[in-house]
Amino acid sequence: MSANTVAVLESVQRFLARHHGLYIKGSWQPSASSTRLSVFNPADGLQISSSADANEADVDKAVASAWRAFTSGVWANMLPAGREKILLKFADLVEQNSEELAQLETLEQGKSINISRAFEVGCALNWMRYTAGLTTKISGRTLDVSIPMPEGARYQAWTRKEPVGVVAGIVPWNFPLLIGMWKVMPALAAGCSIVVKPSETTPLTLLRVAELASEAGVPDGVFNVVTGSGAVCGRALTEHPMVAKVSFTGSTATGKGIARAAADRLTRVTLELGGKNPAIVLKDADPAMVIEGLMAGSFLNQGQVCAASSRIYIESPLFDSLVSGFEQAVKSLSVGAGMDTNTHINPLVSRTHQQKVASYLDDAQRNHAELITGNNGPTGEGYYVTPTLVVNPAAELRLNHEEVFGPVVNLVRVKDAEEALRLANDTEYGLTASLWTRDLQAAMSYTSRIQAGTVWVNSHTLIDANMPFGGMKQSGSGRDFGPDWLDAYTETKSICVRY
């Protein structure tokens, strides 16, 4: 064990050893299913815990709990300041248990403990407190209307926002705590009840967070957690007739399936889906800034980030020097377990995902692509993939147009900005993109022509609770974050009074 390896807290060890059930109506409930799902440590492939594999009956029980809590008004009809106070206490409890949550996240997901502390917990706290503040900012409008009859009648009209009902939150495995809070907090701030399903690969942090929500004072049944497979548990949740809204983050294929099921019942959906995110580097860009920014934008969490930069288009005059700079940077990355604070690249989340990412590199090697590789992970253990740069990949390679979701980045020479723009937009995805330049006119011109929901200039991947986030094209529908976030969790009711 490295001297830089973080010691696992006793509270974390006790939590891992539990026989985890489902969190329904404010308490732990046994699953109706006898099947268990193993939870593995990606650093060594060893099982560290297990979770319930919920079936349709379990999901129905959880949704019914959420529905009863919603219709009772115990949360929805609470004074907004009361809900805000509880949600702020919830954030305080997450902060008080931050190291425990960060360790759980690293042990089940594989990412660096530094990232778990700073992003999973640190950024989650920013989002939690921002969203708690929205609880007391829900508002409607007064409306002047011109209803002409009967003659002489007067009318006053206004709108009000009302919580939509029971929300289903489907959380992916790449940022289980952070993205989990992106589902839970706006639902609770709006006055809804929620049933959350974490990924079967990474269920632990949300199970622990559910306990903290109850401790903070969230009423029983308002926040429920079910664990299980997407095929059974996830499908039952998203297709449940009592669910009024689905918030899903994950693959485009799964998102389309959820949208089709939701269409039959006209259920509201917010979908944050896949990306094949480009970065355009103009010839006047600052090379040091480009390398620093795009190394972080490409390799954060081993590239397992929906917004990660995976295609970097570089104008020809800067190409060779930047490739050299990226090669030096990639080869300097240390590879190892996430609990080692000195490592930069950590294992991928699962054996299955490791094999998927490796298949893209195998395809590239078979087609004689030029690969620049960094350091290898520990031999014979864990789910590691060597960080890799693919230089000028052929158009037919799968990694050119499919989302790899791993530590693999394409570096592509282009003759000018117009070619870069054409290639950047030549994809079915449109989640994020970035432009690197010192030319203000170019920045203003090209950002409006890039087809993506978020476009950064001289940075990539960095987001904020006050900045709306979501995709164009097949990268999703709807927007999270920002001052209007709760609109997606409320119904707008018009009221008209004749007097």
mmCIF file of C-alpha atoms in Angstrom, residues 10 22 66 88 96 130 136 179 187 208 230 243 245 274 336 344 347 363 394 400 408 413 492:
data_model
loop_
_atom_site.group_PDB
_atom_site.id
_atom_site.type_symbol
_atom_site.label_atom_id
_atom_site.label_comp_id
_atom_site.label_asym_id
_atom_site.label_seq_id
_atom_site.Cartn_x
_atom_site.Cartn_y
_atom_site.Cartn_z
ATOM 1 C CA GLU A 10 -14.504 2.821 10.463
ATOM 2 C CA LEU A 22 -34.422 -0.167 0.115
ATOM 3 C CA ALA A 66 -43.989 8.952 -2.491
ATOM 4 C CA LEU A 88 -30.132 23.663 4.107
ATOM 5 C CA GLN A 96 -20.495 17.011 8.191
ATOM 6 C CA TYR A 130 -28.228 26.953 -4.443
ATOM 7 C CA THR A 136 -38.465 30.544 -1.574
ATOM 8 C CA ILE A 179 -25.831 13.941 -10.219
ATOM 9 C CA ALA A 187 -37.711 17.938 -6.877
ATOM 10 C CA ARG A 208 -26.288 6.832 2.840
ATOM 11 C CA GLY A 230 -32.148 -0.810 -15.230
ATOM 12 C CA VAL A 243 -44.845 9.047 -11.728
ATOM 13 C CA LYS A 245 -41.917 13.371 -14.172
ATOM 14 C CA GLY A 274 -24.530 11.307 -24.424
ATOM 15 C CA GLY A 336 -3.313 3.882 -9.729
ATOM 16 C CA HIS A 344 -4.004 11.186 -11.672
ATOM 17 C CA PRO A 347 -9.624 2.635 -12.838
ATOM 18 C CA ASP A 363 -10.271 -1.210 -33.306
ATOM 19 C CA ALA A 394 -9.301 7.766 -39.867
ATOM 20 C CA ASN A 400 -14.339 9.067 -34.215
ATOM 21 C CA VAL A 408 -9.127 8.397 -24.917
ATOM 22 C CA ARG A 413 -5.192 18.589 -37.657
ATOM 23 C CA THR A 492 -48.126 26.408 -14.348
#
